[in-house]
Amino acid sequence: MRTVTVTGQGSTRVAPDSAVVRVAAVQRATGVAEAFAAVSASVARIGEIARTHTESRHIASQGINVWTWHDNQGEARGFEARHGLAIGCPDLTAAGALLAELTAQIGDALQLDGVSLEVSDPVAAQGRAREAAYVDARERAEHLAALSDATLGVVQQIVEGGGAQPMESGGFARAAAMDLAKIEPGETQIGAGVTVTFELL
């Protein structure tokens, strides 16, 4: 039995509806203990603020570091402590409100590492992308069959995957310089790939 195997790819676009805000508290002091204590106090305050915008289970530490910091001449001047956090927000409004409050309350001890936008329930979009990938695979197979003076028979095998990423990032949140509370969702591309083997008649 002759067969043809092709890989189809499909995608669909959807607006993100949730966000992960990545921030860090950074503090300097002459001693390790002082730097660590100062950054811990800032992190505690960040946690308090974050819990007014999201659930505790969506707040996670991303790294705790202490190192020697130097001035512009390379002289050791003390220690710098850093504690990173990833804060998952249920919607973009909560993420914007969180950013606005953090910048107002934490001040210069706060570092904003980025805001990534996510689709909270991508199942429906993944299904549409998978359907598009199958249609693409069939069209490719029909073309190849026609080139070999054949027609397609029944499907022999379908394997999900084959090069397409399950989800392609739609980029990062875009916040106006004078309005940190506003986050524009844009669109995220959900992709799928299927590898299909058809009988050739």
PDB file of C-alpha atoms in Angstrom:
ATOM      1  CA  MET A   1       0.000   0.000   0.000  1.00  0.00           C
ATOM      2  CA  ARG A   2       1.298   3.401  -0.999  1.00  0.00           C
ATOM      3  CA  THR A   3       0.993   6.236   1.518  1.00  0.00           C
ATOM      4  CA  VAL A   4       1.879   9.887   1.865  1.00  0.00           C
ATOM      5  CA  THR A   5       2.769  11.510   5.197  1.00  0.00           C
ATOM      6  CA  VAL A   6       2.468  15.251   5.656  1.00  0.00           C
ATOM      7  CA  THR A   7       2.664  17.719   8.524  1.00  0.00           C
ATOM      8  CA  GLY A   8       0.064  20.458   8.718  1.00  0.00           C
ATOM      9  CA  GLN A   9       0.191  23.563  10.844  1.00  0.00           C
ATOM     10  CA  GLY A  10      -2.582  25.824  12.028  1.00  0.00           C
ATOM     11  CA  SER A  11      -3.047  28.749  14.346  1.00  0.00           C
ATOM     12  CA  THR A  12      -5.642  31.048  15.785  1.00  0.00           C
ATOM     13  CA  ARG A  13      -5.388  34.341  17.608  1.00  0.00           C
ATOM     14  CA  VAL A  14      -6.972  35.155  20.933  1.00  0.00           C
ATOM     15  CA  ALA A  15      -6.784  38.092  23.344  1.00  0.00           C
ATOM     16  CA  PRO A  16      -4.954  37.293  26.613  1.00  0.00           C
ATOM     17  CA  ASP A  17      -7.123  37.698  29.704  1.00  0.00           C
ATOM     18  CA  SER A  18      -4.661  37.210  32.576  1.00  0.00           C
ATOM     19  CA  ALA A  19      -1.147  38.299  33.436  1.00  0.00           C
ATOM     20  CA  VAL A  20       1.942  37.394  35.440  1.00  0.00           C
ATOM     21  CA  VAL A  21       3.673  40.395  36.979  1.00  0.00           C
ATOM     22  CA  ARG A  22       7.353  39.809  37.727  1.00  0.00           C
ATOM     23  CA  VAL A  23       8.913  42.174  40.229  1.00  0.00           C
ATOM     24  CA  ALA A  24      11.791  42.216  42.679  1.00  0.00           C
ATOM     25  CA  ALA A  25      12.729  44.019  45.850  1.00  0.00           C
ATOM     26  CA  VAL A  26      16.311  45.295  45.877  1.00  0.00           C
ATOM     27  CA  GLN A  27      18.062  46.844  48.868  1.00  0.00           C
ATOM     28  CA  ARG A  28      21.619  47.854  49.668  1.00  0.00           C
ATOM     29  CA  ALA A  29      23.340  48.030  53.058  1.00  0.00           C
ATOM     30  CA  THR A  30      26.809  47.909  54.569  1.00  0.00           C
ATOM     31  CA  GLY A  31      26.317  44.372  55.883  1.00  0.00           C
ATOM     32  CA  VAL A  32      24.772  41.171  54.579  1.00  0.00           C
ATOM     33  CA  ALA A  33      22.277  40.892  57.422  1.00  0.00           C
ATOM     34  CA  GLU A  34      21.123  44.472  57.031  1.00  0.00           C
ATOM     35  CA  ALA A  35      20.658  44.140  53.262  1.00  0.00           C
ATOM     36  CA  PHE A  36      18.763  40.880  53.654  1.00  0.00           C
ATOM     37  CA  ALA A  37      16.541  42.273  56.404  1.00  0.00           C
ATOM     38  CA  ALA A  38      15.705  45.348  54.346  1.00  0.00           C
ATOM     39  CA  VAL A  39      14.805  43.361  51.245  1.00  0.00           C
ATOM     40  CA  SER A  40      12.740  40.932  53.332  1.00  0.00           C
ATOM     41  CA  ALA A  41      10.722  43.832  54.717  1.00  0.00           C
ATOM     42  CA  SER A  42      10.066  45.099  51.187  1.00  0.00           C
ATOM     43  CA  VAL A  43       9.027  41.633  50.026  1.00  0.00           C
ATOM     44  CA  ALA A  44       6.629  41.306  52.947  1.00  0.00           C
ATOM     45  CA  ARG A  45       4.992  44.568  51.922  1.00  0.00           C
ATOM     46  CA  ILE A  46       4.840  43.464  48.269  1.00  0.00           C
ATOM     47  CA  GLY A  47       3.106  40.298  49.423  1.00  0.00           C
ATOM     48  CA  GLU A  48       0.544  42.257  51.429  1.00  0.00           C
ATOM     49  CA  ILE A  49      -0.278  44.425  48.431  1.00  0.00           C
ATOM     50  CA  ALA A  50      -0.365  41.493  46.033  1.00  0.00           C
ATOM     51  CA  ARG A  51      -2.866  39.607  48.200  1.00  0.00           C
ATOM     52  CA  THR A  52      -5.372  42.413  47.738  1.00  0.00           C
ATOM     53  CA  HIS A  53      -5.303  41.786  43.969  1.00  0.00           C
ATOM     54  CA  THR A  54      -4.838  38.009  43.692  1.00  0.00           C
ATOM     55  CA  GLU A  55      -4.749  34.796  45.725  1.00  0.00           C
ATOM     56  CA  SER A  56      -1.750  33.773  47.818  1.00  0.00           C
ATOM     57  CA  ARG A  57      -1.226  30.622  45.727  1.00  0.00           C
ATOM     58  CA  HIS A  58      -0.434  32.818  42.729  1.00  0.00           C
ATOM     59  CA  ILE A  59       2.498  34.528  44.467  1.00  0.00           C
ATOM     60  CA  ALA A  60       5.846  32.740  44.147  1.00  0.00           C
ATOM     61  CA  SER A  61       9.464  33.607  44.896  1.00  0.00           C
ATOM     62  CA  GLN A  62      11.701  33.475  41.826  1.00  0.00           C
ATOM     63  CA  GLY A  63      15.118  33.893  43.366  1.00  0.00           C
ATOM     64  CA  ILE A  64      16.849  35.309  46.447  1.00  0.00           C
ATOM     65  CA  ASN A  65      20.398  36.642  46.100  1.00  0.00           C
ATOM     66  CA  VAL A  66      22.903  38.661  48.108  1.00  0.00           C
ATOM     67  CA  TRP A  67      26.156  39.907  46.621  1.00  0.00           C
ATOM     68  CA  THR A  68      28.832  42.551  47.122  1.00  0.00           C
ATOM     69  CA  TRP A  69      28.078  45.809  45.323  1.00  0.00           C
ATOM     70  CA  HIS A  70      30.730  48.183  44.039  1.00  0.00           C
ATOM     71  CA  ASP A  71      30.787  51.862  43.211  1.00  0.00           C
ATOM     72  CA  ASN A  72      31.754  53.296  39.812  1.00  0.00           C
ATOM     73  CA  GLN A  73      35.432  53.034  40.724  1.00  0.00           C
ATOM     74  CA  GLY A  74      35.133  49.337  41.519  1.00  0.00           C
ATOM     75  CA  GLU A  75      35.409  49.785  45.265  1.00  0.00           C
ATOM     76  CA  ALA A  76      33.340  47.457  47.455  1.00  0.00           C
ATOM     77  CA  ARG A  77      30.754  49.539  49.307  1.00  0.00           C
ATOM     78  CA  GLY A  78      28.522  46.964  50.929  1.00  0.00           C
ATOM     79  CA  PHE A  79      26.025  44.342  49.942  1.00  0.00           C
ATOM     80  CA  GLU A  80      22.986  44.229  47.701  1.00  0.00           C
ATOM     81  CA  ALA A  81      20.093  41.821  48.286  1.00  0.00           C
ATOM     82  CA  ARG A  82      17.463  40.920  45.721  1.00  0.00           C
ATOM     83  CA  HIS A  83      14.276  38.870  46.056  1.00  0.00           C
ATOM     84  CA  GLY A  84      12.250  38.242  42.906  1.00  0.00           C
ATOM     85  CA  LEU A  85       8.550  37.422  42.782  1.00  0.00           C
ATOM     86  CA  ALA A  86       6.115  36.229  40.128  1.00  0.00           C
ATOM     87  CA  ILE A  87       2.550  37.334  40.815  1.00  0.00           C
ATOM     88  CA  GLY A  88      -0.254  35.801  38.788  1.00  0.00           C
ATOM     89  CA  CYS A  89      -3.234  38.089  38.297  1.00  0.00           C
ATOM     90  CA  PRO A  90      -6.707  36.835  37.309  1.00  0.00           C
ATOM     91  CA  ASP A  91      -7.265  39.635  34.801  1.00  0.00           C
ATOM     92  CA  LEU A  92      -5.491  42.615  33.265  1.00  0.00           C
ATOM     93  CA  THR A  93      -7.349  45.132  35.406  1.00  0.00           C
ATOM     94  CA  ALA A  94      -6.003  43.479  38.555  1.00  0.00           C
ATOM     95  CA  ALA A  95      -2.505  43.412  37.066  1.00  0.00           C
ATOM     96  CA  GLY A  96      -2.654  47.123  36.254  1.00  0.00           C
ATOM     97  CA  ALA A  97      -3.957  47.991  39.697  1.00  0.00           C
ATOM     98  CA  LEU A  98      -1.223  45.878  41.278  1.00  0.00           C
ATOM     99  CA  LEU A  99       1.486  47.656  39.307  1.00  0.00           C
ATOM    100  CA  ALA A 100       0.119  51.077  40.202  1.00  0.00           C
ATOM    101  CA  GLU A 101      -0.027  50.274  43.911  1.00  0.00           C
ATOM    102  CA  LEU A 102       3.393  48.628  44.015  1.00  0.00           C
ATOM    103  CA  THR A 103       5.105  51.587  42.370  1.00  0.00           C
ATOM    104  CA  ALA A 104       3.358  53.963  44.758  1.00  0.00           C
ATOM    105  CA  GLN A 105       3.957  51.972  47.956  1.00  0.00           C
ATOM    106  CA  ILE A 106       7.329  50.264  47.453  1.00  0.00           C
ATOM    107  CA  GLY A 107       9.126  53.097  45.706  1.00  0.00           C
ATOM    108  CA  ASP A 108      12.770  52.845  44.692  1.00  0.00           C
ATOM    109  CA  ALA A 109      13.180  49.404  46.271  1.00  0.00           C
ATOM    110  CA  LEU A 110      10.967  47.963  43.533  1.00  0.00           C
ATOM    111  CA  GLN A 111      12.246  46.581  40.250  1.00  0.00           C
ATOM    112  CA  LEU A 112       9.802  45.654  37.500  1.00  0.00           C
ATOM    113  CA  ASP A 113      11.162  42.683  35.573  1.00  0.00           C
ATOM    114  CA  GLY A 114       8.240  42.405  33.173  1.00  0.00           C
ATOM    115  CA  VAL A 115       4.607  41.562  32.633  1.00  0.00           C
ATOM    116  CA  SER A 116       3.693  38.541  30.527  1.00  0.00           C
ATOM    117  CA  LEU A 117       0.181  38.093  29.195  1.00  0.00           C
ATOM    118  CA  GLU A 118      -1.533  34.717  29.217  1.00  0.00           C
ATOM    119  CA  VAL A 119      -4.714  33.007  28.095  1.00  0.00           C
ATOM    120  CA  SER A 120      -6.304  31.499  31.188  1.00  0.00           C
ATOM    121  CA  ASP A 121      -8.245  28.830  29.265  1.00  0.00           C
ATOM    122  CA  PRO A 122      -6.595  28.097  25.886  1.00  0.00           C
ATOM    123  CA  VAL A 123      -8.462  24.811  25.232  1.00  0.00           C
ATOM    124  CA  ALA A 124     -10.999  26.218  22.763  1.00  0.00           C
ATOM    125  CA  ALA A 125      -8.330  28.128  20.851  1.00  0.00           C
ATOM    126  CA  GLN A 126      -6.099  25.050  20.744  1.00  0.00           C
ATOM    127  CA  GLY A 127      -8.992  23.098  19.258  1.00  0.00           C
ATOM    128  CA  ARG A 128      -9.463  25.650  16.472  1.00  0.00           C
ATOM    129  CA  ALA A 129      -5.738  25.632  15.766  1.00  0.00           C
ATOM    130  CA  ARG A 130      -5.731  21.820  15.620  1.00  0.00           C
ATOM    131  CA  GLU A 131      -8.633  21.829  13.152  1.00  0.00           C
ATOM    132  CA  ALA A 132      -6.775  24.324  10.967  1.00  0.00           C
ATOM    133  CA  ALA A 133      -3.665  22.142  11.127  1.00  0.00           C
ATOM    134  CA  TYR A 134      -5.608  19.087   9.926  1.00  0.00           C
ATOM    135  CA  VAL A 135      -7.115  21.046   7.022  1.00  0.00           C
ATOM    136  CA  ASP A 136      -3.622  22.227   6.111  1.00  0.00           C
ATOM    137  CA  ALA A 137      -2.289  18.662   6.256  1.00  0.00           C
ATOM    138  CA  ARG A 138      -5.041  17.376   3.973  1.00  0.00           C
ATOM    139  CA  GLU A 139      -4.476  20.159   1.440  1.00  0.00           C
ATOM    140  CA  ARG A 140      -0.751  19.386   1.374  1.00  0.00           C
ATOM    141  CA  ALA A 141      -1.446  15.679   0.927  1.00  0.00           C
ATOM    142  CA  GLU A 142      -3.930  16.319  -1.901  1.00  0.00           C
ATOM    143  CA  HIS A 143      -1.348  18.437  -3.691  1.00  0.00           C
ATOM    144  CA  LEU A 144       1.332  15.773  -3.363  1.00  0.00           C
ATOM    145  CA  ALA A 145      -1.089  13.060  -4.459  1.00  0.00           C
ATOM    146  CA  ALA A 146      -2.031  15.039  -7.560  1.00  0.00           C
ATOM    147  CA  LEU A 147       1.636  15.476  -8.435  1.00  0.00           C
ATOM    148  CA  SER A 148       2.036  11.697  -8.376  1.00  0.00           C
ATOM    149  CA  ASP A 149      -1.169  11.039 -10.373  1.00  0.00           C
ATOM    150  CA  ALA A 150      -2.925   9.570  -7.327  1.00  0.00           C
ATOM    151  CA  THR A 151      -5.823  10.404  -5.039  1.00  0.00           C
ATOM    152  CA  LEU A 152      -6.134  10.260  -1.296  1.00  0.00           C
ATOM    153  CA  GLY A 153      -7.628   7.263   0.441  1.00  0.00           C
ATOM    154  CA  VAL A 154      -8.434   6.772   4.090  1.00  0.00           C
ATOM    155  CA  VAL A 155      -6.318   8.178   6.911  1.00  0.00           C
ATOM    156  CA  GLN A 156      -3.840   5.623   8.222  1.00  0.00           C
ATOM    157  CA  GLN A 157      -2.350   7.531  11.140  1.00  0.00           C
ATOM    158  CA  ILE A 158      -2.594  10.916  12.891  1.00  0.00           C
ATOM    159  CA  VAL A 159       0.079  12.187  15.279  1.00  0.00           C
ATOM    160  CA  GLU A 160      -0.347  15.495  17.037  1.00  0.00           C
ATOM    161  CA  GLY A 161       2.717  17.690  16.858  1.00  0.00           C
ATOM    162  CA  GLY A 162       5.215  18.011  14.063  1.00  0.00           C
ATOM    163  CA  GLY A 163       6.916  21.341  14.419  1.00  0.00           C
ATOM    164  CA  ALA A 164       4.300  23.854  15.525  1.00  0.00           C
ATOM    165  CA  GLN A 165       4.568  25.296  19.005  1.00  0.00           C
ATOM    166  CA  PRO A 166       1.523  24.680  21.207  1.00  0.00           C
ATOM    167  CA  MET A 167       1.567  28.354  22.126  1.00  0.00           C
ATOM    168  CA  GLU A 168       3.444  31.246  20.670  1.00  0.00           C
ATOM    169  CA  SER A 169       3.887  34.138  23.013  1.00  0.00           C
ATOM    170  CA  GLY A 170       1.952  37.216  22.055  1.00  0.00           C
ATOM    171  CA  GLY A 171       4.540  39.534  23.552  1.00  0.00           C
ATOM    172  CA  PHE A 172       4.496  41.534  26.744  1.00  0.00           C
ATOM    173  CA  ALA A 173       2.156  43.931  28.402  1.00  0.00           C
ATOM    174  CA  ARG A 174       2.378  47.443  27.060  1.00  0.00           C
ATOM    175  CA  ALA A 175       2.005  50.114  29.723  1.00  0.00           C
ATOM    176  CA  ALA A 176       2.011  53.829  28.987  1.00  0.00           C
ATOM    177  CA  ALA A 177       4.860  55.622  30.715  1.00  0.00           C
ATOM    178  CA  MET A 178       2.482  57.923  32.577  1.00  0.00           C
ATOM    179  CA  ASP A 179      -0.239  55.329  33.188  1.00  0.00           C
ATOM    180  CA  LEU A 180       1.123  52.081  34.617  1.00  0.00           C
ATOM    181  CA  ALA A 181      -2.381  50.932  35.532  1.00  0.00           C
ATOM    182  CA  LYS A 182      -3.354  50.418  31.884  1.00  0.00           C
ATOM    183  CA  ILE A 183      -2.293  47.194  30.188  1.00  0.00           C
ATOM    184  CA  GLU A 184      -3.151  46.566  26.556  1.00  0.00           C
ATOM    185  CA  PRO A 185      -3.868  42.878  25.837  1.00  0.00           C
ATOM    186  CA  GLY A 186      -3.126  42.738  22.115  1.00  0.00           C
ATOM    187  CA  GLU A 187      -3.355  39.177  20.798  1.00  0.00           C
ATOM    188  CA  THR A 188      -1.608  35.870  21.411  1.00  0.00           C
ATOM    189  CA  GLN A 189      -1.181  33.246  18.711  1.00  0.00           C
ATOM    190  CA  ILE A 190      -2.074  29.686  19.628  1.00  0.00           C
ATOM    191  CA  GLY A 191      -0.485  27.150  17.283  1.00  0.00           C
ATOM    192  CA  ALA A 192      -0.874  23.423  16.633  1.00  0.00           C
ATOM    193  CA  GLY A 193       0.641  20.831  14.333  1.00  0.00           C
ATOM    194  CA  VAL A 194      -0.538  17.413  13.156  1.00  0.00           C
ATOM    195  CA  THR A 195       1.279  14.774  11.133  1.00  0.00           C
ATOM    196  CA  VAL A 196      -1.119  12.675   9.040  1.00  0.00           C
ATOM    197  CA  THR A 197      -0.517   9.591   6.915  1.00  0.00           C
ATOM    198  CA  PHE A 198      -2.981   9.028   4.034  1.00  0.00           C
ATOM    199  CA  GLU A 199      -3.408   6.035   1.790  1.00  0.00           C
ATOM    200  CA  LEU A 200      -2.683   6.772  -1.887  1.00  0.00           C
ATOM    201  CA  LEU A 201      -5.061   5.346  -4.476  1.00  0.00           C
TER     202      LEU A 201
END
